[in-house]
Amino acid sequence: MFGLPKISLCMIVKNEEENIERCLASVKPFVDEMIVVDTGSTDQTISLCQAAGAQVQIFEWNNNFADARNYSLDQATGDWILWMDADEVLEVSAEADWKERLAEETDHVLNVHLVNYIGELPDRNETYHIAHTRLFRKGLGLRFLYHIHETLNVEEIFAGEHALNKIKQHDGLTIHHYGYLQARTIAKQKSERNLHMLLHELTLDNNNPWTEYHLASEYYRLEKYEQAYEFVNLSIARFLKKDKLPPSLLYKLKYSCLISMGCIAGIPAAIDKAIMLYPDYVDLYFYKGVALYLSNLLSLALEVFEQCLLIGEDNIQHLTLKGAGSFHVWYYKGLCLDKLGKVDAAADAYKEALRLYPSYSHAGEALMRLKESRQHSGLKE
């Protein structure tokens, strides 16, 4: 249709025959061209891409994800770039008018709702949500930076005009990312590859404080919490040294590490400083509530969990755990109430958690224990 922008999908792939057909099928109806850059596939990826209608370009792998992505940008002819990975699926809920709205868009960079699946199976309740920069105009100098966990140079090009926390979200588009499901990370040896590349990044002359954060994330996934804690603190320090506010997800990871290590003392007071920086970040309140519960400060924990429910979990400007403003909170409320001897209220809390997430095993098991305890007490009487 005349006047509508041309959209280019840009991807880089390697040995993605299990995922690529699903990905391209989800995108094809909504873009004008699909550019796929292959970095060395030895399976059927290339032929599957060609069969789906994609333009396949070959890029000799040089251990630099940003270079490969930038090569894909160079092949695109669209007005707008949508970039994705093979282990992702595009969901379009406003099919009829999303291009029309894009034609009227005055911003140059747009966020898309990204859903990261984390458990053993793809369950919408086992996810993290964030607004992620995936749509941008071509021809403005936007390029990817860094060898791994490549990032668009938005701040460099727009010099503060597009602060990352102020980028507009393009409603109607959701990207579902399945790459961190447990089976896939094991099969692809993703953590080992990422650690190798990130540790190499540390030896280079770079001023990217995200490197330490991504190292911390990889160590956290491997349950090496002390190393994760060390690197997330280094990342926070490097952001501060650059006179930049450390992004909210760094504090989320920091306190998650401490809880995982069992280092609970001092968390509630310390996390309040992060909450002052990010008063709308429900995950920080949730971790504070968990720390208070583990410290047996049950009434205070209940107060914080009520705050979580009031804030909710719809603000995806922060990396938000599904349930941090809903079913996880009700489960922990049940634990607190149970310890306080308020058995009926505890049962109601567990039931509410299960209403929101019917297959939530922790809440189901807690409710079963409560019922068994009641039955046992009745027999004794």
Short mmCIF file of C-alpha atoms in Angstrom, two decimals:
data_model
loop_
_atom_site.label_atom_id
_atom_site.label_comp_id
_atom_site.label_asym_id
_atom_site.label_seq_id
_atom_site.Cartn_x
_atom_site.Cartn_y
_atom_site.Cartn_z
CA MET A 1 0.00 0.00 0.00
CA PHE A 2 1.41 3.40 -0.98
CA GLY A 3 2.71 5.43 1.92
CA LEU A 4 3.36 2.56 4.26
CA PRO A 5 6.94 2.03 5.47
CA LYS A 6 8.97 -0.90 4.21
CA ILE A 7 10.05 -3.22 7.04
CA SER A 8 13.18 -5.36 6.97
CA LEU A 9 13.71 -8.27 9.32
CA CYS A 10 17.41 -8.65 10.15
CA MET A 11 18.77 -11.80 11.78
CA ILE A 12 22.01 -13.67 12.33
CA VAL A 13 21.92 -17.46 12.66
CA LYS A 14 24.03 -20.58 13.03
CA ASN A 15 22.70 -24.15 13.18
CA GLU A 16 19.12 -23.16 13.96
CA GLU A 17 17.21 -25.80 11.98
CA GLU A 18 15.04 -26.59 15.00
CA ASN A 19 13.80 -23.01 15.36
CA ILE A 20 14.20 -21.04 12.16
CA GLU A 21 11.03 -22.13 10.35
CA ARG A 22 8.86 -21.21 13.34
CA CYS A 23 10.57 -17.84 13.67
CA LEU A 24 10.35 -16.84 10.01
CA ALA A 25 6.75 -18.06 9.70
CA SER A 26 5.77 -15.76 12.59
CA VAL A 27 7.40 -12.72 10.95
CA LYS A 28 6.86 -13.19 7.23
CA PRO A 29 3.28 -11.81 7.02
CA PHE A 30 4.33 -8.54 8.64
CA VAL A 31 7.60 -7.57 6.94
CA ASP A 32 8.62 -6.77 3.37
CA GLU A 33 11.95 -8.58 3.35
CA MET A 34 13.76 -11.08 5.57
CA ILE A 35 17.54 -10.74 5.74
CA VAL A 36 19.25 -13.73 7.36
CA VAL A 37 23.02 -13.68 7.84
CA ASP A 38 24.45 -17.14 8.41
CA THR A 39 27.69 -17.37 10.39
CA GLY A 40 28.64 -20.96 9.61
CA SER A 41 25.71 -23.39 9.75
CA THR A 42 26.45 -27.05 9.08
CA ASP A 43 22.82 -28.22 9.32
CA GLN A 44 19.76 -27.38 7.20
CA THR A 45 19.42 -23.78 8.41
CA ILE A 46 20.34 -22.11 5.12
CA SER A 47 18.03 -24.21 2.94
CA LEU A 48 15.16 -23.76 5.41
CA CYS A 49 15.63 -19.98 5.36
CA GLN A 50 15.65 -19.91 1.58
CA ALA A 51 12.54 -22.08 1.42
CA ALA A 52 10.79 -19.62 3.75
CA GLY A 53 11.58 -16.74 1.40
CA ALA A 54 14.50 -15.19 3.25
CA GLN A 55 17.54 -13.64 1.60
CA VAL A 56 20.51 -15.53 3.00
CA GLN A 57 23.92 -13.88 3.21
CA ILE A 58 27.09 -15.61 4.40
CA PHE A 59 29.31 -13.94 6.99
CA GLU A 60 32.63 -15.45 8.01
CA TRP A 61 32.42 -15.72 11.79
CA ASN A 62 35.00 -13.57 13.61
CA ASN A 63 33.83 -14.01 17.22
CA ASN A 64 31.97 -10.71 17.08
CA PHE A 65 28.17 -10.70 17.20
CA ALA A 66 27.99 -6.94 16.58
CA ASP A 67 29.93 -7.24 13.31
CA ALA A 68 27.57 -9.97 12.09
CA ARG A 69 24.48 -7.95 13.03
CA ASN A 70 25.85 -4.83 11.38
CA TYR A 71 26.46 -6.82 8.22
CA SER A 72 22.78 -7.80 8.28
CA LEU A 73 21.83 -4.11 8.56
CA ASP A 74 23.97 -3.33 5.53
CA GLN A 75 21.92 -5.78 3.41
CA ALA A 76 18.54 -4.32 4.40
CA THR A 77 16.62 -1.94 2.13
CA GLY A 78 13.68 -1.15 4.40
CA ASP A 79 12.70 2.10 6.06
CA TRP A 80 12.56 0.33 9.43
CA ILE A 81 14.62 -2.54 10.85
CA LEU A 82 13.10 -5.23 13.06
CA TRP A 83 15.86 -7.41 14.51
CA MET A 84 15.31 -10.82 16.06
CA ASP A 85 16.98 -14.15 16.83
CA ALA A 86 16.08 -17.58 15.52
CA ASP A 87 14.88 -18.78 18.93
CA GLU A 88 12.23 -16.06 19.01
CA VAL A 89 8.67 -15.78 17.73
CA LEU A 90 6.85 -12.59 16.79
CA GLU A 91 3.28 -12.08 17.99
CA VAL A 92 1.32 -9.27 16.35
CA SER A 93 -1.90 -8.34 18.12
CA ALA A 94 -2.70 -5.28 15.99
CA GLU A 95 -2.20 -6.78 12.54
CA ALA A 96 -4.41 -4.36 10.67
CA ASP A 97 -2.81 -1.11 11.72
CA TRP A 98 0.68 -1.58 13.12
CA LYS A 99 2.30 -0.43 9.87
CA GLU A 100 -0.10 2.50 9.64
CA ARG A 101 0.91 3.59 13.11
CA LEU A 102 4.55 3.11 12.22
CA ALA A 103 4.05 5.38 9.20
CA GLU A 104 2.88 8.14 11.55
CA GLU A 105 5.67 7.53 14.07
CA THR A 106 7.90 10.51 14.84
CA ASP A 107 10.41 8.66 17.03
CA HIS A 108 13.35 6.85 15.47
CA VAL A 109 13.79 4.01 17.95
CA LEU A 110 11.04 1.89 19.49
CA ASN A 111 10.79 -0.77 22.16
CA VAL A 112 8.95 -4.06 21.80
CA HIS A 113 7.57 -6.20 24.61
CA LEU A 114 10.08 -9.05 25.06
CA VAL A 115 9.01 -12.19 26.95
CA ASN A 116 11.91 -14.38 28.12
CA TYR A 117 10.97 -17.96 29.02
CA ILE A 118 13.10 -19.52 31.75
CA GLY A 119 11.82 -22.85 33.08
CA GLU A 120 11.97 -26.38 31.76
CA LEU A 121 8.98 -25.84 29.44
CA PRO A 122 7.59 -22.70 27.77
CA ASP A 123 5.08 -21.50 30.37
CA ARG A 124 3.92 -17.85 30.25
CA ASN A 125 4.07 -17.78 34.06
CA GLU A 126 7.76 -18.76 34.09
CA THR A 127 9.00 -15.64 32.35
CA TYR A 128 10.74 -12.31 32.61
CA HIS A 129 9.31 -9.29 30.80
CA ILE A 130 11.05 -6.16 29.54
CA ALA A 131 10.66 -3.45 26.92
CA HIS A 132 13.52 -4.08 24.48
CA THR A 133 14.78 -1.91 21.62
CA ARG A 134 13.98 -3.98 18.50
CA LEU A 135 12.59 -1.47 15.95
CA PHE A 136 14.52 1.45 14.49
CA ARG A 137 14.76 3.57 11.37
CA LYS A 138 17.46 2.68 8.90
CA GLY A 139 19.94 5.30 7.74
CA LEU A 140 20.46 7.22 10.97
CA GLY A 141 23.80 5.66 11.90
CA LEU A 142 22.45 3.13 14.37
CA ARG A 143 24.89 0.22 14.70
CA PHE A 144 25.52 -2.61 17.13
CA LEU A 145 28.36 -2.46 19.63
CA TYR A 146 30.33 -5.13 21.55
CA HIS A 147 31.50 -8.62 20.68
CA ILE A 148 28.73 -10.31 22.69
CA HIS A 149 25.40 -9.13 24.12
CA GLU A 150 25.54 -6.57 21.36
CA THR A 151 23.69 -3.31 21.92
CA LEU A 152 22.53 -0.51 19.64
CA ASN A 153 24.46 2.75 19.98
CA VAL A 154 21.30 4.71 20.76
CA GLU A 155 22.87 7.04 23.32
CA GLU A 156 25.82 7.77 21.07
CA ILE A 157 23.66 8.71 18.07
CA PHE A 158 21.00 10.69 19.85
CA ALA A 159 23.15 12.12 22.67
CA GLY A 160 20.58 11.76 25.44
CA GLU A 161 17.57 12.53 23.26
CA HIS A 162 16.62 8.85 23.48
CA ALA A 163 17.50 7.90 27.04
CA LEU A 164 17.04 4.16 27.19
CA ASN A 165 14.38 4.40 29.88
CA LYS A 166 12.33 6.84 27.79
CA ILE A 167 12.12 4.98 24.48
CA LYS A 168 8.51 4.61 23.40
CA GLN A 169 6.99 1.14 23.22
CA HIS A 170 5.34 0.06 19.97
CA ASP A 171 2.16 -1.57 21.21
CA GLY A 172 0.81 -4.56 19.39
CA LEU A 173 4.13 -6.38 18.99
CA THR A 174 5.45 -9.02 21.37
CA ILE A 175 8.57 -11.11 20.88
CA HIS A 176 8.70 -14.46 22.68
CA HIS A 177 12.26 -15.59 23.40
CA TYR A 178 12.79 -19.29 24.10
CA GLY A 179 16.59 -19.34 24.09
CA TYR A 180 17.01 -19.60 27.85
CA LEU A 181 14.78 -22.57 28.45
CA GLN A 182 16.88 -25.04 30.42
CA ALA A 183 17.09 -27.76 27.77
CA ARG A 184 18.15 -25.29 25.09
CA THR A 185 20.89 -23.62 27.15
CA ILE A 186 22.35 -27.05 27.96
CA ALA A 187 22.15 -28.29 24.38
CA LYS A 188 23.72 -25.14 22.95
CA GLN A 189 26.30 -24.86 25.79
CA LYS A 190 25.31 -21.20 25.77
CA SER A 191 26.69 -20.28 29.19
CA GLU A 192 30.11 -21.76 28.47
CA ARG A 193 30.33 -19.95 25.13
CA ASN A 194 29.15 -16.67 26.63
CA LEU A 195 31.55 -16.86 29.56
CA HIS A 196 34.48 -17.50 27.25
CA MET A 197 33.62 -14.49 25.10
CA LEU A 198 32.83 -12.20 28.03
CA LEU A 199 36.04 -13.05 29.88
CA HIS A 200 37.90 -12.24 26.68
CA GLU A 201 36.05 -8.90 26.57
CA LEU A 202 37.53 -8.06 29.97
CA THR A 203 41.03 -8.32 28.49
CA LEU A 204 40.22 -5.71 25.84
CA ASP A 205 40.41 -1.98 26.21
CA ASN A 206 36.71 -1.30 26.54
CA ASN A 207 34.67 0.95 28.78
CA ASN A 208 31.49 -1.09 28.71
CA PRO A 209 30.17 -1.70 32.26
CA TRP A 210 27.62 -4.14 30.84
CA THR A 211 30.36 -6.73 30.40
CA GLU A 212 30.54 -7.40 34.13
CA TYR A 213 26.76 -7.49 34.37
CA HIS A 214 26.50 -10.13 31.65
CA LEU A 215 29.25 -12.15 33.35
CA ALA A 216 27.28 -11.94 36.58
CA SER A 217 24.14 -13.14 34.77
CA GLU A 218 25.96 -16.15 33.31
CA TYR A 219 27.44 -17.13 36.68
CA TYR A 220 24.01 -16.72 38.25
CA ARG A 221 22.48 -19.08 35.68
CA LEU A 222 25.20 -21.59 36.56
CA GLU A 223 24.34 -21.13 40.28
CA LYS A 224 27.79 -19.71 40.97
CA TYR A 225 26.34 -16.98 43.12
CA GLU A 226 29.53 -15.64 44.71
CA GLN A 227 31.10 -14.96 41.32
CA ALA A 228 27.83 -13.46 40.13
CA TYR A 229 27.72 -11.15 43.15
CA GLU A 230 31.32 -10.07 42.61
CA PHE A 231 30.76 -9.14 38.98
CA VAL A 232 27.43 -7.38 39.46
CA ASN A 233 29.06 -5.16 42.08
CA LEU A 234 31.89 -4.41 39.65
CA SER A 235 29.32 -3.46 37.04
CA ILE A 236 27.52 -1.12 39.45
CA ALA A 237 30.85 0.49 40.38
CA ARG A 238 31.79 1.01 36.73
CA PHE A 239 28.47 2.69 35.93
CA LEU A 240 28.94 5.02 38.90
CA LYS A 241 32.51 5.78 37.84
CA LYS A 242 31.14 6.88 34.46
CA ASP A 243 28.66 9.16 36.31
CA LYS A 244 25.76 7.02 35.11
CA LEU A 245 22.91 5.65 37.17
CA PRO A 246 23.30 1.85 37.27
CA PRO A 247 20.31 0.29 35.47
CA SER A 248 17.65 -1.19 37.70
CA LEU A 249 18.24 -4.80 36.69
CA LEU A 250 21.74 -4.67 38.22
CA TYR A 251 20.22 -4.13 41.67
CA LYS A 252 17.70 -6.87 41.02
CA LEU A 253 20.53 -9.31 40.26
CA LYS A 254 22.60 -8.14 43.23
CA TYR A 255 19.91 -8.86 45.80
CA SER A 256 18.86 -12.06 44.08
CA CYS A 257 22.48 -13.23 44.48
CA LEU A 258 22.50 -12.37 48.18
CA ILE A 259 19.25 -14.22 48.82
CA SER A 260 20.51 -17.23 46.86
CA MET A 261 23.69 -17.25 48.97
CA GLY A 262 21.67 -17.02 52.19
CA CYS A 263 23.22 -13.64 53.05
CA ILE A 264 20.00 -12.09 54.29
CA ALA A 265 21.17 -9.77 57.07
CA GLY A 266 21.15 -6.17 55.99
CA ILE A 267 19.22 -6.70 52.73
CA PRO A 268 16.01 -4.84 53.73
CA ALA A 269 17.87 -1.66 54.69
CA ALA A 270 20.28 -1.85 51.76
CA ILE A 271 17.63 -2.56 49.15
CA ASP A 272 15.72 0.52 50.29
CA LYS A 273 18.48 2.61 48.68
CA ALA A 274 17.84 0.89 45.35
CA ILE A 275 14.09 1.36 45.81
CA MET A 276 14.68 5.09 46.26
CA LEU A 277 16.32 5.09 42.82
CA TYR A 278 13.61 2.93 41.25
CA PRO A 279 10.42 3.33 43.32
CA ASP A 280 8.26 1.72 40.61
CA TYR A 281 10.29 -1.51 40.33
CA VAL A 282 8.16 -4.25 41.87
CA ASP A 283 10.94 -6.87 41.87
CA LEU A 284 12.97 -4.85 44.38
CA TYR A 285 10.02 -4.74 46.78
CA PHE A 286 9.48 -8.45 46.25
CA TYR A 287 13.08 -9.30 47.15
CA LYS A 288 12.82 -7.04 50.19
CA GLY A 289 9.71 -8.92 51.28
CA VAL A 290 11.43 -12.29 50.79
CA ALA A 291 14.41 -11.11 52.86
CA LEU A 292 12.08 -9.95 55.64
CA TYR A 293 10.29 -13.30 55.57
CA LEU A 294 13.57 -15.20 55.76
CA SER A 295 14.57 -12.94 58.67
CA ASN A 296 11.31 -13.94 60.40
CA LEU A 297 10.10 -10.33 60.34
CA LEU A 298 6.72 -11.54 59.21
CA SER A 299 4.49 -8.53 59.82
CA LEU A 300 6.95 -6.25 58.02
CA ALA A 301 7.17 -8.76 55.16
CA LEU A 302 3.38 -8.77 54.80
CA GLU A 303 3.37 -4.98 54.54
CA VAL A 304 5.94 -5.10 51.73
CA PHE A 305 4.04 -7.83 49.90
CA GLU A 306 0.94 -5.63 49.98
CA GLN A 307 3.03 -2.94 48.28
CA CYS A 308 3.97 -5.45 45.58
CA LEU A 309 0.31 -6.14 44.87
CA LEU A 310 -0.43 -2.42 44.67
CA ILE A 311 2.45 -1.77 42.25
CA GLY A 312 1.64 -4.76 40.06
CA GLU A 313 3.90 -6.16 37.37
CA ASP A 314 2.84 -4.33 34.21
CA ASN A 315 5.75 -1.87 34.15
CA ILE A 316 8.16 -3.55 31.74
CA GLN A 317 10.56 -0.62 31.64
CA HIS A 318 12.32 -2.80 34.21
CA LEU A 319 13.21 -6.48 33.83
CA THR A 320 10.19 -7.87 35.66
CA LEU A 321 9.64 -11.39 36.94
CA LYS A 322 6.16 -12.68 36.19
CA GLY A 323 4.50 -13.17 39.57
CA ALA A 324 6.54 -10.55 41.45
CA GLY A 325 3.36 -8.51 41.70
CA SER A 326 0.90 -11.40 41.78
CA PHE A 327 1.14 -15.16 42.42
CA HIS A 328 4.64 -15.25 43.94
CA VAL A 329 3.51 -12.55 46.35
CA TRP A 330 0.39 -14.47 47.36
CA TYR A 331 2.49 -17.57 47.97
CA TYR A 332 4.86 -15.70 50.29
CA LYS A 333 1.92 -14.03 52.01
CA GLY A 334 0.64 -17.54 52.70
CA LEU A 335 4.01 -18.55 54.18
CA CYS A 336 4.01 -15.50 56.46
CA LEU A 337 0.43 -16.00 57.59
CA ASP A 338 1.05 -19.70 58.19
CA LYS A 339 4.00 -18.91 60.47
CA LEU A 340 1.87 -16.35 62.31
CA GLY A 341 -0.72 -19.06 62.98
CA LYS A 342 -3.34 -17.48 60.71
CA VAL A 343 -4.13 -20.75 59.02
CA ASP A 344 -7.36 -19.79 57.26
CA ALA A 345 -5.82 -16.63 55.82
CA ALA A 346 -2.76 -18.61 54.75
CA ALA A 347 -4.95 -21.12 52.94
CA ASP A 348 -6.77 -18.30 51.17
CA ALA A 349 -3.43 -16.80 50.08
CA TYR A 350 -2.23 -20.10 48.64
CA LYS A 351 -5.55 -20.54 46.83
CA GLU A 352 -5.23 -17.08 45.31
CA ALA A 353 -1.72 -17.93 44.08
CA LEU A 354 -3.13 -21.08 42.50
CA ARG A 355 -6.03 -19.19 40.96
CA LEU A 356 -3.55 -16.91 39.22
CA TYR A 357 -1.18 -19.76 38.30
CA PRO A 358 -3.02 -23.11 38.51
CA SER A 359 0.12 -25.26 38.07
CA TYR A 360 2.18 -23.33 40.63
CA SER A 361 3.76 -26.28 42.44
CA HIS A 362 5.09 -24.39 45.48
CA ALA A 363 1.67 -23.00 46.34
CA GLY A 364 -0.02 -26.35 45.69
CA GLU A 365 2.42 -28.18 47.94
CA ALA A 366 2.09 -25.55 50.68
CA LEU A 367 -1.70 -25.80 50.59
CA MET A 368 -1.49 -29.60 50.77
CA ARG A 369 0.84 -29.42 53.79
CA LEU A 370 -1.59 -27.05 55.47
CA LYS A 371 -4.50 -29.43 54.89
CA GLU A 372 -2.50 -32.40 56.15
CA SER A 373 -1.47 -30.47 59.25
CA ARG A 374 -5.11 -29.59 59.96
CA GLN A 375 -6.18 -33.21 59.54
CA HIS A 376 -3.38 -34.37 61.83
CA SER A 377 -4.36 -31.83 64.46
CA GLY A 378 -7.99 -32.95 64.21
CA LEU A 379 -7.03 -36.58 64.79
CA LYS A 380 -5.00 -35.64 67.84
CA GLU A 381 -7.91 -33.76 69.34
#
